[in-house]
Amino acid sequence: MLLSGESIANQSAFVSVSHTENAYAHAVLYVNYHNLPNLFNTQLDSKSLSNISGISRFSDWTELDILIREKEILMNGFSSVGDSTNTFLNLFNDQQTRPSTVDSLLPGNTAGFINIGFKDYKTIFRRFKLQLKNQSKLDPFENKLKAISDSFNINAEQTLTGWIKGENGCCCYKQPFSI
């Protein structure tokens, strides 16, 4: 931001997430997705850098409140998009969170937990395809779906999206077991 000469206070997406900051947080982390690949430019090899380059299209800004407790670090935050035509976060507009109790089943040595819920996955997938079209990437994607469909004699899009109905996606990362 210093090199651009532009103040972050002039960016509507930053202003939006900055208003969500918790006054009781021990620390606050702001992430600018557009500049994230540039931050890692000198630390990562070219293959790793190309793998994370797509993160710049996830969102514009994220604000994370960090609360530090005796045995845990809690992070809660918000993400915002300024230009929603080129960000993946826009795919989740109008989606409702789904209640989940899976966190009550996780063992105490769980190192991380992500819960993703959505009301209508078919809408998300439709928006994803529109975004790929806007980025001129839809044809290669549909060619891959067609190749899968032809290879397995199925409708790949229906098979991949038809079973997801208000499901929660959960990823748990456990600490290694040691004696």
Tab-separated table of C-alpha atoms in Angstrom, residues 14-127:
chain	number	residue	atom	x	y	z
A	14	PHE	CA	-11.345	-2.316	4.160
A	15	VAL	CA	-13.595	0.246	5.814
A	16	SER	CA	-16.383	-2.328	5.904
A	17	VAL	CA	-14.325	-4.980	7.718
A	18	SER	CA	-12.595	-2.472	9.984
A	19	HIS	CA	-15.987	-1.619	11.509
A	20	THR	CA	-16.359	-5.256	12.624
A	21	GLU	CA	-13.305	-5.149	14.872
A	22	ASN	CA	-13.959	-6.446	18.387
A	23	ALA	CA	-12.885	-3.901	21.027
A	24	TYR	CA	-12.019	-6.774	23.387
A	25	ALA	CA	-9.732	-8.621	20.957
A	26	HIS	CA	-6.143	-9.069	22.071
A	27	ALA	CA	-4.955	-8.636	18.496
A	28	VAL	CA	-6.508	-7.890	15.119
A	29	LEU	CA	-5.214	-9.230	11.828
A	30	TYR	CA	-6.137	-7.646	8.501
A	31	VAL	CA	-5.504	-9.571	5.289
A	32	ASN	CA	-5.447	-7.911	1.865
A	33	TYR	CA	-5.864	-10.813	-0.569
A	34	HIS	CA	-4.876	-8.798	-3.632
A	35	ASN	CA	-1.420	-8.117	-2.201
A	36	LEU	CA	-0.886	-11.482	-0.498
A	37	PRO	CA	0.938	-13.168	-3.420
A	38	ASN	CA	3.299	-10.157	-3.616
A	39	LEU	CA	4.066	-10.540	0.082
A	40	PHE	CA	5.242	-14.111	-0.481
A	41	ASN	CA	7.009	-13.333	-3.774
A	42	THR	CA	10.521	-13.584	-2.323
A	43	GLN	CA	9.774	-16.365	0.198
A	44	LEU	CA	8.244	-18.977	-2.131
A	45	ASP	CA	9.495	-20.826	-5.163
A	46	SER	CA	7.702	-20.192	-8.454
A	47	LYS	CA	5.539	-23.349	-8.274
A	48	SER	CA	4.310	-22.559	-4.752
A	49	LEU	CA	3.715	-18.951	-5.731
A	50	SER	CA	1.618	-19.985	-8.731
A	51	ASN	CA	-0.423	-22.273	-6.439
A	52	ILE	CA	-1.384	-19.401	-4.145
A	53	SER	CA	-1.829	-16.763	-6.849
A	54	GLY	CA	-5.557	-17.568	-7.058
A	55	ILE	CA	-6.035	-16.473	-3.443
A	56	SER	CA	-6.001	-12.874	-4.678
A	57	ARG	CA	-9.462	-13.542	-6.145
A	58	PHE	CA	-10.945	-14.959	-2.931
A	59	SER	CA	-11.889	-11.636	-1.371
A	60	ASP	CA	-10.596	-8.117	-0.924
A	61	TRP	CA	-10.103	-7.789	2.836
A	62	THR	CA	-10.535	-9.983	5.905
A	63	GLU	CA	-10.492	-8.805	9.509
A	64	LEU	CA	-9.725	-11.405	12.195
A	65	ASP	CA	-10.202	-10.743	15.900
A	66	ILE	CA	-7.767	-12.818	17.921
A	67	LEU	CA	-8.566	-13.729	21.519
A	68	ILE	CA	-5.849	-15.471	23.524
A	69	ARG	CA	-6.909	-17.715	26.370
A	70	GLU	CA	-4.920	-20.005	28.642
A	71	LYS	CA	-5.283	-23.082	26.416
A	72	GLU	CA	-6.645	-21.709	23.176
A	73	ILE	CA	-6.407	-19.017	20.558
A	74	LEU	CA	-9.769	-17.998	19.101
A	75	MET	CA	-10.134	-16.221	15.784
A	76	ASN	CA	-13.340	-14.748	14.458
A	77	GLY	CA	-13.687	-12.369	11.583
A	78	PHE	CA	-15.343	-10.986	8.519
A	79	SER	CA	-14.417	-10.762	4.861
A	80	SER	CA	-15.570	-8.160	2.406
A	81	VAL	CA	-15.406	-7.641	-1.310
A	82	GLY	CA	-15.260	-4.324	-3.092
A	83	ASP	CA	-15.537	-5.474	-6.704
A	84	SER	CA	-17.556	-8.657	-6.315
A	85	THR	CA	-17.347	-9.633	-9.982
A	86	ASN	CA	-13.858	-11.090	-9.613
A	87	THR	CA	-13.859	-12.592	-6.106
A	88	PHE	CA	-14.855	-16.059	-4.965
A	89	LEU	CA	-16.428	-14.760	-1.763
A	90	ASN	CA	-19.284	-13.409	-3.877
A	91	LEU	CA	-20.356	-17.004	-4.570
A	92	PHE	CA	-21.713	-17.210	-1.005
A	93	ASN	CA	-24.038	-14.180	-1.166
A	94	ASP	CA	-27.452	-14.842	0.388
A	95	GLN	CA	-26.327	-18.141	1.911
A	96	GLN	CA	-27.408	-18.911	5.456
A	97	THR	CA	-25.241	-20.552	8.066
A	98	ARG	CA	-26.272	-24.014	9.105
A	99	PRO	CA	-26.307	-25.055	12.754
A	100	SER	CA	-23.613	-27.557	13.586
A	101	THR	CA	-22.793	-29.507	16.711
A	102	VAL	CA	-19.759	-31.302	15.296
A	103	ASP	CA	-17.489	-29.131	17.448
A	104	SER	CA	-18.851	-30.889	20.549
A	105	LEU	CA	-17.564	-34.208	19.153
A	106	LEU	CA	-14.007	-33.133	18.388
A	107	PRO	CA	-11.201	-34.378	20.634
A	108	GLY	CA	-9.250	-31.969	22.813
A	109	ASN	CA	-6.118	-32.313	20.667
A	110	THR	CA	-7.826	-30.822	17.599
A	111	ALA	CA	-5.471	-28.148	16.279
A	112	GLY	CA	-7.859	-26.493	13.834
A	113	PHE	CA	-11.436	-26.669	12.702
A	114	ILE	CA	-13.230	-25.135	9.739
A	115	ASN	CA	-16.990	-25.337	9.320
A	116	ILE	CA	-18.550	-24.319	6.019
A	117	GLY	CA	-22.313	-24.337	5.699
A	118	PHE	CA	-24.537	-23.197	2.897
A	119	LYS	CA	-28.211	-23.079	2.039
A	120	ASP	CA	-28.101	-23.799	-1.677
A	121	TYR	CA	-24.986	-25.291	-3.248
A	122	LYS	CA	-26.460	-25.323	-6.762
A	123	THR	CA	-26.631	-21.515	-6.637
A	124	ILE	CA	-23.007	-21.372	-5.501
A	125	PHE	CA	-21.967	-23.669	-8.357
A	126	ARG	CA	-23.983	-21.616	-10.888
A	127	ARG	CA	-22.296	-18.418	-9.662
